[in-house]
Amino acid sequence: TTVQDIGRWGFQHLGVSVAGPMDVVSHRLANAWVGNRQDAATLEITLIGPELEFSEDGRFVVTGAEFDLFLDGSSVGINGVISVSSGQRLRFGSRSRGARAYLSIEGGIDVPVFLGSRATHVASRMGGLEGRRLRDGDFVSIGLVEKNYTKRCSDSVDGRNSISSGVTRVRVLLAPERESFDPSAVERFFAGRYIVSAQSDRMAFRLQGAALSIVARSEMLSQATSQGAIQVPRDGMPIVLMADRQTIGGYPVLGNVISADLPRLGQLAPGDRVCFEACDKETALRAVILQEKLLLSQESDRR
């Protein structure tokens, strides 16, 4: 579990990673439904959930991955705003679908702002609570509630829209460096299915499946990286860069997962399966515009 907001933007030219939520849709919905701004900090809860005790009254919501939730031993649901009293305990039980849940509390998680963000980047020990994952005994403060606000969670948009059952399909824009690959390797990539390996984390997903052959050529110059970039190292096994990615890299890039599908990819856990589909820029733009409209419809009352 880490503290995350929308990320540490504007410093990649200095080698500072963005960080932020792996599933920005669930993060923004969680904030919208308790009346927070979209850039308020939430708790990103990965694979195994914590037990939390509230020290003051408030309201919270959990979106994203589906966990069994218990408030003082009584079952409560995700994607619904819940009022809580001082002294009550929230426990995360079994996880049934998705990898990452987002807990937003009215007022937002209040940890120190570093380079304009509260997001945790564990590798550099930057942001969040002392730059690390939360552990037993930690205390995190809650920010001031700006106004009395009630938002009904819409049935048309919720965190579960980021989660796929079975094989997750994500769309990809091909990169100019695709010429570095044998044409048959590109076909094999889009025809195959890959498994997210146990060596995956917030920095990158390492995939297991069909190896991709790279046409022999001189070493590439390092270049800026983006979330969703599909790098292929010498062993031919694709690596998809994620929220905590490094700012530059020198591996050939086959393509980039489109922005609208990054939240779905961020909900994958080790052992989950994924396949890729080529798309054009117009399709990618339509998808992200539609996604943004749906999110803004949830945030409109807050603004």
PDB file of C-alpha atoms in Angstrom:
ATOM      1  CA  THR A   1       0.000   0.000   0.000  1.00  0.00           C
ATOM      2  CA  THR A   2       1.354   3.395  -1.026  1.00  0.00           C
ATOM      3  CA  VAL A   3       0.134   6.986  -1.072  1.00  0.00           C
ATOM      4  CA  GLN A   4      -0.527   8.135  -4.648  1.00  0.00           C
ATOM      5  CA  ASP A   5      -1.897  11.221  -6.354  1.00  0.00           C
ATOM      6  CA  ILE A   6      -1.989  11.957 -10.106  1.00  0.00           C
ATOM      7  CA  GLY A   7       1.813  12.030 -10.238  1.00  0.00           C
ATOM      8  CA  ARG A   8       4.930  14.170 -10.145  1.00  0.00           C
ATOM      9  CA  TRP A   9       4.720  15.853 -13.549  1.00  0.00           C
ATOM     10  CA  GLY A  10       7.147  18.418 -14.953  1.00  0.00           C
ATOM     11  CA  PHE A  11      10.452  16.974 -13.763  1.00  0.00           C
ATOM     12  CA  GLN A  12      11.211  14.108 -16.148  1.00  0.00           C
ATOM     13  CA  HIS A  13      13.892  16.227 -17.845  1.00  0.00           C
ATOM     14  CA  LEU A  14      15.722  16.089 -14.498  1.00  0.00           C
ATOM     15  CA  GLY A  15      15.403  12.302 -14.255  1.00  0.00           C
ATOM     16  CA  VAL A  16      12.499  12.379 -11.777  1.00  0.00           C
ATOM     17  CA  SER A  17       9.913   9.648 -12.366  1.00  0.00           C
ATOM     18  CA  VAL A  18       6.228  10.549 -12.506  1.00  0.00           C
ATOM     19  CA  ALA A  19       4.806   7.786 -10.245  1.00  0.00           C
ATOM     20  CA  GLY A  20       1.051   8.203  -9.543  1.00  0.00           C
ATOM     21  CA  PRO A  21      -1.763   5.635  -9.800  1.00  0.00           C
ATOM     22  CA  MET A  22      -1.475   2.532 -11.944  1.00  0.00           C
ATOM     23  CA  ASP A  23      -5.223   2.876 -12.592  1.00  0.00           C
ATOM     24  CA  VAL A  24      -5.939   6.597 -12.884  1.00  0.00           C
ATOM     25  CA  VAL A  25      -9.641   5.985 -13.658  1.00  0.00           C
ATOM     26  CA  SER A  26     -10.280   4.275 -10.322  1.00  0.00           C
ATOM     27  CA  HIS A  27      -8.186   6.911  -8.532  1.00  0.00           C
ATOM     28  CA  ARG A  28     -10.156   9.809 -10.005  1.00  0.00           C
ATOM     29  CA  LEU A  29     -13.532   8.163  -9.400  1.00  0.00           C
ATOM     30  CA  ALA A  30     -12.659   7.477  -5.767  1.00  0.00           C
ATOM     31  CA  ASN A  31     -11.809  11.147  -5.265  1.00  0.00           C
ATOM     32  CA  ALA A  32     -14.865  12.392  -7.160  1.00  0.00           C
ATOM     33  CA  TRP A  33     -17.293  10.353  -5.080  1.00  0.00           C
ATOM     34  CA  VAL A  34     -16.120  11.795  -1.748  1.00  0.00           C
ATOM     35  CA  GLY A  35     -15.856  15.341  -3.117  1.00  0.00           C
ATOM     36  CA  ASN A  36     -12.066  15.556  -3.408  1.00  0.00           C
ATOM     37  CA  ARG A  37     -10.185  17.150  -6.271  1.00  0.00           C
ATOM     38  CA  GLN A  38      -8.837  14.641  -8.797  1.00  0.00           C
ATOM     39  CA  ASP A  39      -5.271  15.329  -7.626  1.00  0.00           C
ATOM     40  CA  ALA A  40      -5.985  14.521  -3.961  1.00  0.00           C
ATOM     41  CA  ALA A  41      -3.915  11.649  -2.592  1.00  0.00           C
ATOM     42  CA  THR A  42      -5.437   8.195  -2.165  1.00  0.00           C
ATOM     43  CA  LEU A  43      -4.105   4.890  -0.890  1.00  0.00           C
ATOM     44  CA  GLU A  44      -3.219   2.475  -3.688  1.00  0.00           C
ATOM     45  CA  ILE A  45      -3.681  -1.033  -2.292  1.00  0.00           C
ATOM     46  CA  THR A  46      -1.981  -3.801  -4.264  1.00  0.00           C
ATOM     47  CA  LEU A  47      -2.867  -7.520  -4.099  1.00  0.00           C
ATOM     48  CA  ILE A  48      -3.126  -7.685  -0.281  1.00  0.00           C
ATOM     49  CA  GLY A  49      -5.086  -5.101   1.702  1.00  0.00           C
ATOM     50  CA  PRO A  50      -4.376  -3.571   5.089  1.00  0.00           C
ATOM     51  CA  GLU A  51      -6.400  -3.106   8.246  1.00  0.00           C
ATOM     52  CA  LEU A  52      -6.968   0.584   9.010  1.00  0.00           C
ATOM     53  CA  GLU A  53      -8.287   2.342  12.102  1.00  0.00           C
ATOM     54  CA  PHE A  54      -9.952   5.739  11.725  1.00  0.00           C
ATOM     55  CA  SER A  55      -9.068   8.346  14.338  1.00  0.00           C
ATOM     56  CA  GLU A  56     -11.843  10.763  13.344  1.00  0.00           C
ATOM     57  CA  ASP A  57     -15.258  10.770  11.683  1.00  0.00           C
ATOM     58  CA  GLY A  58     -15.400  10.968   7.912  1.00  0.00           C
ATOM     59  CA  ARG A  59     -16.406   9.343   4.654  1.00  0.00           C
ATOM     60  CA  PHE A  60     -14.492   7.038   2.346  1.00  0.00           C
ATOM     61  CA  VAL A  61     -14.891   4.981  -0.801  1.00  0.00           C
ATOM     62  CA  VAL A  62     -12.956   2.050  -2.284  1.00  0.00           C
ATOM     63  CA  THR A  63     -12.788   1.572  -6.066  1.00  0.00           C
ATOM     64  CA  GLY A  64     -10.816  -0.582  -8.476  1.00  0.00           C
ATOM     65  CA  ALA A  65      -9.905  -4.146  -7.545  1.00  0.00           C
ATOM     66  CA  GLU A  66     -12.665  -6.123  -5.865  1.00  0.00           C
ATOM     67  CA  PHE A  67     -11.832  -6.948  -2.259  1.00  0.00           C
ATOM     68  CA  ASP A  68     -14.075  -8.232   0.517  1.00  0.00           C
ATOM     69  CA  LEU A  69     -14.339  -5.254   2.878  1.00  0.00           C
ATOM     70  CA  PHE A  70     -15.295  -5.331   6.541  1.00  0.00           C
ATOM     71  CA  LEU A  71     -16.031  -2.327   8.740  1.00  0.00           C
ATOM     72  CA  ASP A  72     -15.893  -3.445  12.384  1.00  0.00           C
ATOM     73  CA  GLY A  73     -16.518  -6.979  11.147  1.00  0.00           C
ATOM     74  CA  SER A  74     -19.586  -6.111   9.043  1.00  0.00           C
ATOM     75  CA  SER A  75     -19.366  -6.502   5.278  1.00  0.00           C
ATOM     76  CA  VAL A  76     -19.425  -3.285   3.222  1.00  0.00           C
ATOM     77  CA  GLY A  77     -19.267  -2.815  -0.533  1.00  0.00           C
ATOM     78  CA  ILE A  78     -16.873  -1.148  -2.946  1.00  0.00           C
ATOM     79  CA  ASN A  79     -17.875   1.752  -5.224  1.00  0.00           C
ATOM     80  CA  GLY A  80     -20.100   3.271  -2.562  1.00  0.00           C
ATOM     81  CA  VAL A  81     -19.468   6.158  -0.170  1.00  0.00           C
ATOM     82  CA  ILE A  82     -19.392   4.957   3.439  1.00  0.00           C
ATOM     83  CA  SER A  83     -19.561   7.079   6.590  1.00  0.00           C
ATOM     84  CA  VAL A  84     -17.183   6.098   9.355  1.00  0.00           C
ATOM     85  CA  SER A  85     -16.811   7.091  13.000  1.00  0.00           C
ATOM     86  CA  SER A  86     -13.671   7.585  15.034  1.00  0.00           C
ATOM     87  CA  GLY A  87     -12.347   4.261  16.323  1.00  0.00           C
ATOM     88  CA  GLN A  88     -13.872   2.095  13.598  1.00  0.00           C
ATOM     89  CA  ARG A  89     -11.684  -0.363  11.713  1.00  0.00           C
ATOM     90  CA  LEU A  90     -11.721  -1.188   8.009  1.00  0.00           C
ATOM     91  CA  ARG A  91     -10.228  -4.538   7.011  1.00  0.00           C
ATOM     92  CA  PHE A  92      -9.484  -5.737   3.482  1.00  0.00           C
ATOM     93  CA  GLY A  93     -10.196  -9.442   3.035  1.00  0.00           C
ATOM     94  CA  SER A  94      -9.922 -11.696   0.004  1.00  0.00           C
ATOM     95  CA  ARG A  95      -9.328 -10.239  -3.454  1.00  0.00           C
ATOM     96  CA  SER A  96     -11.535 -11.604  -6.234  1.00  0.00           C
ATOM     97  CA  ARG A  97     -10.725  -9.486  -9.296  1.00  0.00           C
ATOM     98  CA  GLY A  98      -8.184  -6.855 -10.269  1.00  0.00           C
ATOM     99  CA  ALA A  99      -4.861  -6.070  -8.630  1.00  0.00           C
ATOM    100  CA  ARG A 100      -5.166  -2.535  -7.235  1.00  0.00           C
ATOM    101  CA  ALA A 101      -7.832  -0.834  -5.132  1.00  0.00           C
ATOM    102  CA  TYR A 102      -7.991   2.861  -4.341  1.00  0.00           C
ATOM    103  CA  LEU A 103      -9.144   4.148  -0.959  1.00  0.00           C
ATOM    104  CA  SER A 104     -10.129   7.798  -0.991  1.00  0.00           C
ATOM    105  CA  ILE A 105     -11.023   9.588   2.228  1.00  0.00           C
ATOM    106  CA  GLU A 106     -12.909  12.877   2.314  1.00  0.00           C
ATOM    107  CA  GLY A 107     -10.223  15.556   2.528  1.00  0.00           C
ATOM    108  CA  GLY A 108      -7.516  13.382   0.936  1.00  0.00           C
ATOM    109  CA  ILE A 109      -4.394  11.812   2.403  1.00  0.00           C
ATOM    110  CA  ASP A 110      -2.264  14.635   3.782  1.00  0.00           C
ATOM    111  CA  VAL A 111       1.437  13.813   3.520  1.00  0.00           C
ATOM    112  CA  PRO A 112       4.163  16.349   2.637  1.00  0.00           C
ATOM    113  CA  VAL A 113       4.206  17.653  -0.939  1.00  0.00           C
ATOM    114  CA  PHE A 114       7.534  17.057  -2.689  1.00  0.00           C
ATOM    115  CA  LEU A 115       8.155  18.538  -6.132  1.00  0.00           C
ATOM    116  CA  GLY A 116       4.473  19.327  -6.435  1.00  0.00           C
ATOM    117  CA  SER A 117       3.163  15.868  -5.593  1.00  0.00           C
ATOM    118  CA  ARG A 118       2.374  13.489  -2.737  1.00  0.00           C
ATOM    119  CA  ALA A 119       2.925  10.410  -4.917  1.00  0.00           C
ATOM    120  CA  THR A 120       5.210   7.665  -3.587  1.00  0.00           C
ATOM    121  CA  HIS A 121       8.145   6.525  -5.738  1.00  0.00           C
ATOM    122  CA  VAL A 122       9.616   3.656  -3.741  1.00  0.00           C
ATOM    123  CA  ALA A 123      12.773   3.127  -5.828  1.00  0.00           C
ATOM    124  CA  SER A 124      13.995   6.683  -5.117  1.00  0.00           C
ATOM    125  CA  ARG A 125      12.339   6.887  -1.658  1.00  0.00           C
ATOM    126  CA  MET A 126      10.530  10.008  -2.816  1.00  0.00           C
ATOM    127  CA  GLY A 127       7.135  11.339  -1.752  1.00  0.00           C
ATOM    128  CA  GLY A 128       4.326   9.649   0.129  1.00  0.00           C
ATOM    129  CA  LEU A 129       5.105   8.622   3.702  1.00  0.00           C
ATOM    130  CA  GLU A 130       8.908   8.694   3.943  1.00  0.00           C
ATOM    131  CA  GLY A 131       9.116   7.451   0.350  1.00  0.00           C
ATOM    132  CA  ARG A 132       8.033   3.913   1.243  1.00  0.00           C
ATOM    133  CA  ARG A 133       5.133   1.506   1.433  1.00  0.00           C
ATOM    134  CA  LEU A 134       2.904   1.754   4.497  1.00  0.00           C
ATOM    135  CA  ARG A 135       3.615  -0.625   7.371  1.00  0.00           C
ATOM    136  CA  ASP A 136       2.102  -1.643  10.670  1.00  0.00           C
ATOM    137  CA  GLY A 137       1.770   1.252  13.097  1.00  0.00           C
ATOM    138  CA  ASP A 138       1.899   4.074  10.521  1.00  0.00           C
ATOM    139  CA  PHE A 139      -0.295   7.129  11.028  1.00  0.00           C
ATOM    140  CA  VAL A 140      -1.344   9.276   8.073  1.00  0.00           C
ATOM    141  CA  SER A 141      -3.203  12.556   8.384  1.00  0.00           C
ATOM    142  CA  ILE A 142      -6.309  13.577   6.465  1.00  0.00           C
ATOM    143  CA  GLY A 143      -6.624  16.970   4.787  1.00  0.00           C
ATOM    144  CA  LEU A 144      -9.317  19.561   5.423  1.00  0.00           C
ATOM    145  CA  VAL A 145     -12.749  18.940   3.924  1.00  0.00           C
ATOM    146  CA  GLU A 146     -13.513  21.882   1.638  1.00  0.00           C
ATOM    147  CA  LYS A 147     -17.293  21.648   1.691  1.00  0.00           C
ATOM    148  CA  ASN A 148     -20.221  19.403   2.461  1.00  0.00           C
ATOM    149  CA  TYR A 149     -20.586  17.321  -0.680  1.00  0.00           C
ATOM    150  CA  THR A 150     -22.544  14.216  -1.625  1.00  0.00           C
ATOM    151  CA  LYS A 151     -22.064  12.347  -4.903  1.00  0.00           C
ATOM    152  CA  ARG A 152     -24.129   9.387  -5.964  1.00  0.00           C
ATOM    153  CA  CYS A 153     -21.922   6.724  -7.508  1.00  0.00           C
ATOM    154  CA  SER A 154     -23.064   6.323 -11.092  1.00  0.00           C
ATOM    155  CA  ASP A 155     -23.847   2.856 -12.387  1.00  0.00           C
ATOM    156  CA  SER A 156     -22.504   3.890 -15.822  1.00  0.00           C
ATOM    157  CA  VAL A 157     -18.920   4.407 -14.654  1.00  0.00           C
ATOM    158  CA  ASP A 158     -17.109   2.627 -11.868  1.00  0.00           C
ATOM    159  CA  GLY A 159     -13.684   1.257 -11.069  1.00  0.00           C
ATOM    160  CA  ARG A 160     -14.628  -2.192 -12.313  1.00  0.00           C
ATOM    161  CA  ASN A 161     -14.654  -0.900 -15.893  1.00  0.00           C
ATOM    162  CA  SER A 162     -10.842  -1.030 -15.684  1.00  0.00           C
ATOM    163  CA  ILE A 163     -10.869  -4.755 -14.885  1.00  0.00           C
ATOM    164  CA  SER A 164     -11.164  -7.540 -17.437  1.00  0.00           C
ATOM    165  CA  SER A 165     -12.018 -11.186 -16.878  1.00  0.00           C
ATOM    166  CA  GLY A 166      -9.874 -13.834 -18.539  1.00  0.00           C
ATOM    167  CA  VAL A 167      -7.432 -12.421 -21.088  1.00  0.00           C
ATOM    168  CA  THR A 168      -7.111  -8.632 -20.931  1.00  0.00           C
ATOM    169  CA  ARG A 169      -6.947  -7.010 -24.356  1.00  0.00           C
ATOM    170  CA  VAL A 170      -5.226  -3.641 -24.715  1.00  0.00           C
ATOM    171  CA  ARG A 171      -4.720  -1.513 -27.797  1.00  0.00           C
ATOM    172  CA  VAL A 172      -1.322  -0.382 -29.060  1.00  0.00           C
ATOM    173  CA  LEU A 173      -0.029   2.379 -31.318  1.00  0.00           C
ATOM    174  CA  LEU A 174       2.985   1.140 -33.254  1.00  0.00           C
ATOM    175  CA  ALA A 175       6.200   3.119 -32.787  1.00  0.00           C
ATOM    176  CA  PRO A 176       8.676   4.283 -35.461  1.00  0.00           C
ATOM    177  CA  GLU A 177      11.195   1.793 -34.005  1.00  0.00           C
ATOM    178  CA  ARG A 178       9.019  -1.092 -35.203  1.00  0.00           C
ATOM    179  CA  GLU A 179      11.408  -1.184 -38.160  1.00  0.00           C
ATOM    180  CA  SER A 180      13.943  -2.593 -35.698  1.00  0.00           C
ATOM    181  CA  PHE A 181      11.908  -5.803 -35.569  1.00  0.00           C
ATOM    182  CA  ASP A 182      11.509  -8.625 -38.009  1.00  0.00           C
ATOM    183  CA  PRO A 183       8.015  -8.277 -39.609  1.00  0.00           C
ATOM    184  CA  SER A 184       7.134 -11.798 -38.492  1.00  0.00           C
ATOM    185  CA  ALA A 185       7.996 -10.823 -34.907  1.00  0.00           C
ATOM    186  CA  VAL A 186       5.466  -7.976 -35.007  1.00  0.00           C
ATOM    187  CA  GLU A 187       2.797 -10.372 -36.296  1.00  0.00           C
ATOM    188  CA  ARG A 188       3.707 -12.871 -33.590  1.00  0.00           C
ATOM    189  CA  PHE A 189       3.395 -10.185 -30.910  1.00  0.00           C
ATOM    190  CA  PHE A 190      -0.154  -9.246 -31.881  1.00  0.00           C
ATOM    191  CA  ALA A 191      -1.236 -12.852 -32.459  1.00  0.00           C
ATOM    192  CA  GLY A 192       0.078 -14.181 -29.153  1.00  0.00           C
ATOM    193  CA  ARG A 193      -0.902 -14.076 -25.499  1.00  0.00           C
ATOM    194  CA  TYR A 194       1.487 -13.040 -22.766  1.00  0.00           C
ATOM    195  CA  ILE A 195       1.612 -13.675 -19.031  1.00  0.00           C
ATOM    196  CA  VAL A 196       2.583 -10.973 -16.535  1.00  0.00           C
ATOM    197  CA  SER A 197       5.650 -12.405 -14.801  1.00  0.00           C
ATOM    198  CA  ALA A 198       6.390 -12.429 -11.081  1.00  0.00           C
ATOM    199  CA  GLN A 199       9.237  -9.962 -11.766  1.00  0.00           C
ATOM    200  CA  SER A 200       6.701  -7.225 -12.530  1.00  0.00           C
ATOM    201  CA  ASP A 201       6.142  -4.156 -10.369  1.00  0.00           C
ATOM    202  CA  ARG A 202       5.043  -0.527 -10.569  1.00  0.00           C
ATOM    203  CA  MET A 203       8.085   0.288 -12.691  1.00  0.00           C
ATOM    204  CA  ALA A 204       7.420  -2.234 -15.463  1.00  0.00           C
ATOM    205  CA  PHE A 205       5.542  -5.406 -16.371  1.00  0.00           C
ATOM    206  CA  ARG A 206       7.820  -8.129 -17.671  1.00  0.00           C
ATOM    207  CA  LEU A 207       5.920 -10.425 -20.031  1.00  0.00           C
ATOM    208  CA  GLN A 208       6.366 -14.122 -20.733  1.00  0.00           C
ATOM    209  CA  GLY A 209       5.424 -15.531 -24.117  1.00  0.00           C
ATOM    210  CA  ALA A 210       6.680 -15.485 -27.685  1.00  0.00           C
ATOM    211  CA  ALA A 211      10.138 -13.912 -27.966  1.00  0.00           C
ATOM    212  CA  LEU A 212      10.494 -11.128 -30.532  1.00  0.00           C
ATOM    213  CA  SER A 213      13.507 -11.015 -32.828  1.00  0.00           C
ATOM    214  CA  ILE A 214      15.222  -7.681 -33.371  1.00  0.00           C
ATOM    215  CA  VAL A 215      16.935  -6.873 -36.657  1.00  0.00           C
ATOM    216  CA  ALA A 216      20.699  -6.550 -36.068  1.00  0.00           C
ATOM    217  CA  ARG A 217      21.712  -2.906 -35.846  1.00  0.00           C
ATOM    218  CA  SER A 218      23.914  -0.537 -33.881  1.00  0.00           C
ATOM    219  CA  GLU A 219      22.938   0.439 -30.341  1.00  0.00           C
ATOM    220  CA  MET A 220      20.166   3.010 -30.054  1.00  0.00           C
ATOM    221  CA  LEU A 221      20.581   6.318 -28.288  1.00  0.00           C
ATOM    222  CA  SER A 222      18.595   6.603 -25.074  1.00  0.00           C
ATOM    223  CA  GLN A 223      15.329   8.462 -25.444  1.00  0.00           C
ATOM    224  CA  ALA A 224      12.442   9.666 -23.275  1.00  0.00           C
ATOM    225  CA  THR A 225      10.051   6.979 -22.071  1.00  0.00           C
ATOM    226  CA  SER A 226       6.295   7.017 -21.582  1.00  0.00           C
ATOM    227  CA  GLN A 227       3.870   4.931 -19.583  1.00  0.00           C
ATOM    228  CA  GLY A 228       2.741   1.984 -21.685  1.00  0.00           C
ATOM    229  CA  ALA A 229       5.863   1.914 -23.880  1.00  0.00           C
ATOM    230  CA  ILE A 230       6.595  -1.669 -24.968  1.00  0.00           C
ATOM    231  CA  GLN A 231      10.354  -2.138 -24.853  1.00  0.00           C
ATOM    232  CA  VAL A 232      12.083  -5.250 -26.154  1.00  0.00           C
ATOM    233  CA  PRO A 233      15.509  -6.110 -24.679  1.00  0.00           C
ATOM    234  CA  ARG A 234      18.000  -8.536 -26.192  1.00  0.00           C
ATOM    235  CA  ASP A 235      16.208 -11.653 -24.889  1.00  0.00           C
ATOM    236  CA  GLY A 236      13.140 -10.698 -26.961  1.00  0.00           C
ATOM    237  CA  MET A 237      10.701 -10.713 -24.027  1.00  0.00           C
ATOM    238  CA  PRO A 238       8.582  -7.525 -24.026  1.00  0.00           C
ATOM    239  CA  ILE A 239       8.614  -5.114 -21.087  1.00  0.00           C
ATOM    240  CA  VAL A 240       5.748  -2.642 -20.633  1.00  0.00           C
ATOM    241  CA  LEU A 241       6.738   0.509 -18.743  1.00  0.00           C
ATOM    242  CA  MET A 242       4.345   1.553 -15.982  1.00  0.00           C
ATOM    243  CA  ALA A 243       3.777   4.425 -13.532  1.00  0.00           C
ATOM    244  CA  ASP A 244       7.181   4.295 -11.788  1.00  0.00           C
ATOM    245  CA  ARG A 245       9.102   3.985 -15.070  1.00  0.00           C
ATOM    246  CA  GLN A 246      12.558   5.460 -15.524  1.00  0.00           C
ATOM    247  CA  THR A 247      12.626   8.669 -17.552  1.00  0.00           C
ATOM    248  CA  ILE A 248      14.904   7.451 -20.383  1.00  0.00           C
ATOM    249  CA  GLY A 249      15.677   4.095 -21.973  1.00  0.00           C
ATOM    250  CA  GLY A 250      17.639   2.630 -24.850  1.00  0.00           C
ATOM    251  CA  TYR A 251      15.758  -0.558 -25.767  1.00  0.00           C
ATOM    252  CA  PRO A 252      13.832  -0.610 -29.064  1.00  0.00           C
ATOM    253  CA  VAL A 253      10.159   0.274 -28.580  1.00  0.00           C
ATOM    254  CA  LEU A 254       7.616  -1.741 -30.547  1.00  0.00           C
ATOM    255  CA  GLY A 255       4.667   0.463 -29.637  1.00  0.00           C
ATOM    256  CA  ASN A 256       2.782   2.139 -26.822  1.00  0.00           C
ATOM    257  CA  VAL A 257      -0.378   1.020 -25.032  1.00  0.00           C
ATOM    258  CA  ILE A 258      -2.962   3.759 -25.647  1.00  0.00           C
ATOM    259  CA  SER A 259      -3.796   6.075 -22.743  1.00  0.00           C
ATOM    260  CA  ALA A 260      -7.398   4.878 -22.434  1.00  0.00           C
ATOM    261  CA  ASP A 261      -6.268   1.267 -21.879  1.00  0.00           C
ATOM    262  CA  LEU A 262      -3.495   1.972 -19.352  1.00  0.00           C
ATOM    263  CA  PRO A 263      -5.882   1.689 -16.353  1.00  0.00           C
ATOM    264  CA  ARG A 264      -6.964  -1.769 -17.523  1.00  0.00           C
ATOM    265  CA  LEU A 265      -3.338  -2.813 -17.869  1.00  0.00           C
ATOM    266  CA  GLY A 266      -2.592  -1.418 -14.400  1.00  0.00           C
ATOM    267  CA  GLN A 267      -5.128  -3.801 -12.880  1.00  0.00           C
ATOM    268  CA  LEU A 268      -3.135  -6.884 -13.894  1.00  0.00           C
ATOM    269  CA  ALA A 269      -1.347  -9.059 -11.328  1.00  0.00           C
ATOM    270  CA  PRO A 270       1.495 -11.555 -11.802  1.00  0.00           C
ATOM    271  CA  GLY A 271       0.088 -14.597 -13.599  1.00  0.00           C
ATOM    272  CA  ASP A 272      -2.631 -12.657 -15.435  1.00  0.00           C
ATOM    273  CA  ARG A 273      -2.820 -12.926 -19.218  1.00  0.00           C
ATOM    274  CA  VAL A 274      -2.796 -10.092 -21.725  1.00  0.00           C
ATOM    275  CA  CYS A 275      -2.963  -9.747 -25.503  1.00  0.00           C
ATOM    276  CA  PHE A 276      -2.421  -6.737 -27.728  1.00  0.00           C
ATOM    277  CA  GLU A 277      -4.318  -5.216 -30.648  1.00  0.00           C
ATOM    278  CA  ALA A 278      -2.913  -2.671 -33.088  1.00  0.00           C
ATOM    279  CA  CYS A 279      -4.938   0.516 -33.543  1.00  0.00           C
ATOM    280  CA  ASP A 280      -4.551   3.894 -35.241  1.00  0.00           C
ATOM    281  CA  LYS A 281      -4.200   7.350 -33.709  1.00  0.00           C
ATOM    282  CA  GLU A 282      -7.804   8.320 -34.426  1.00  0.00           C
ATOM    283  CA  THR A 283      -9.082   5.298 -32.482  1.00  0.00           C
ATOM    284  CA  ALA A 284      -6.756   6.108 -29.585  1.00  0.00           C
ATOM    285  CA  LEU A 285      -7.958   9.721 -29.495  1.00  0.00           C
ATOM    286  CA  ARG A 286     -11.634   8.754 -29.587  1.00  0.00           C
ATOM    287  CA  ALA A 287     -11.113   6.298 -26.740  1.00  0.00           C
ATOM    288  CA  VAL A 288      -9.350   8.775 -24.435  1.00  0.00           C
ATOM    289  CA  ILE A 289     -11.864  11.547 -25.213  1.00  0.00           C
ATOM    290  CA  LEU A 290     -14.772   9.247 -24.325  1.00  0.00           C
ATOM    291  CA  GLN A 291     -13.029   8.145 -21.125  1.00  0.00           C
ATOM    292  CA  GLU A 292     -12.341  11.741 -20.119  1.00  0.00           C
ATOM    293  CA  LYS A 293     -15.953  12.764 -20.760  1.00  0.00           C
ATOM    294  CA  LEU A 294     -17.199   9.974 -18.492  1.00  0.00           C
ATOM    295  CA  LEU A 295     -14.759  10.968 -15.753  1.00  0.00           C
ATOM    296  CA  LEU A 296     -15.641  14.655 -16.041  1.00  0.00           C
ATOM    297  CA  SER A 297     -19.319  13.764 -15.709  1.00  0.00           C
ATOM    298  CA  GLN A 298     -18.482  12.316 -12.307  1.00  0.00           C
ATOM    299  CA  GLU A 299     -16.293  15.256 -11.302  1.00  0.00           C
ATOM    300  CA  SER A 300     -18.565  18.037 -12.622  1.00  0.00           C
ATOM    301  CA  ASP A 301     -20.431  18.600  -9.360  1.00  0.00           C
ATOM    302  CA  ARG A 302     -17.128  18.859  -7.513  1.00  0.00           C
ATOM    303  CA  ARG A 303     -15.866  21.627  -9.816  1.00  0.00           C
TER     304      ARG A 303
END
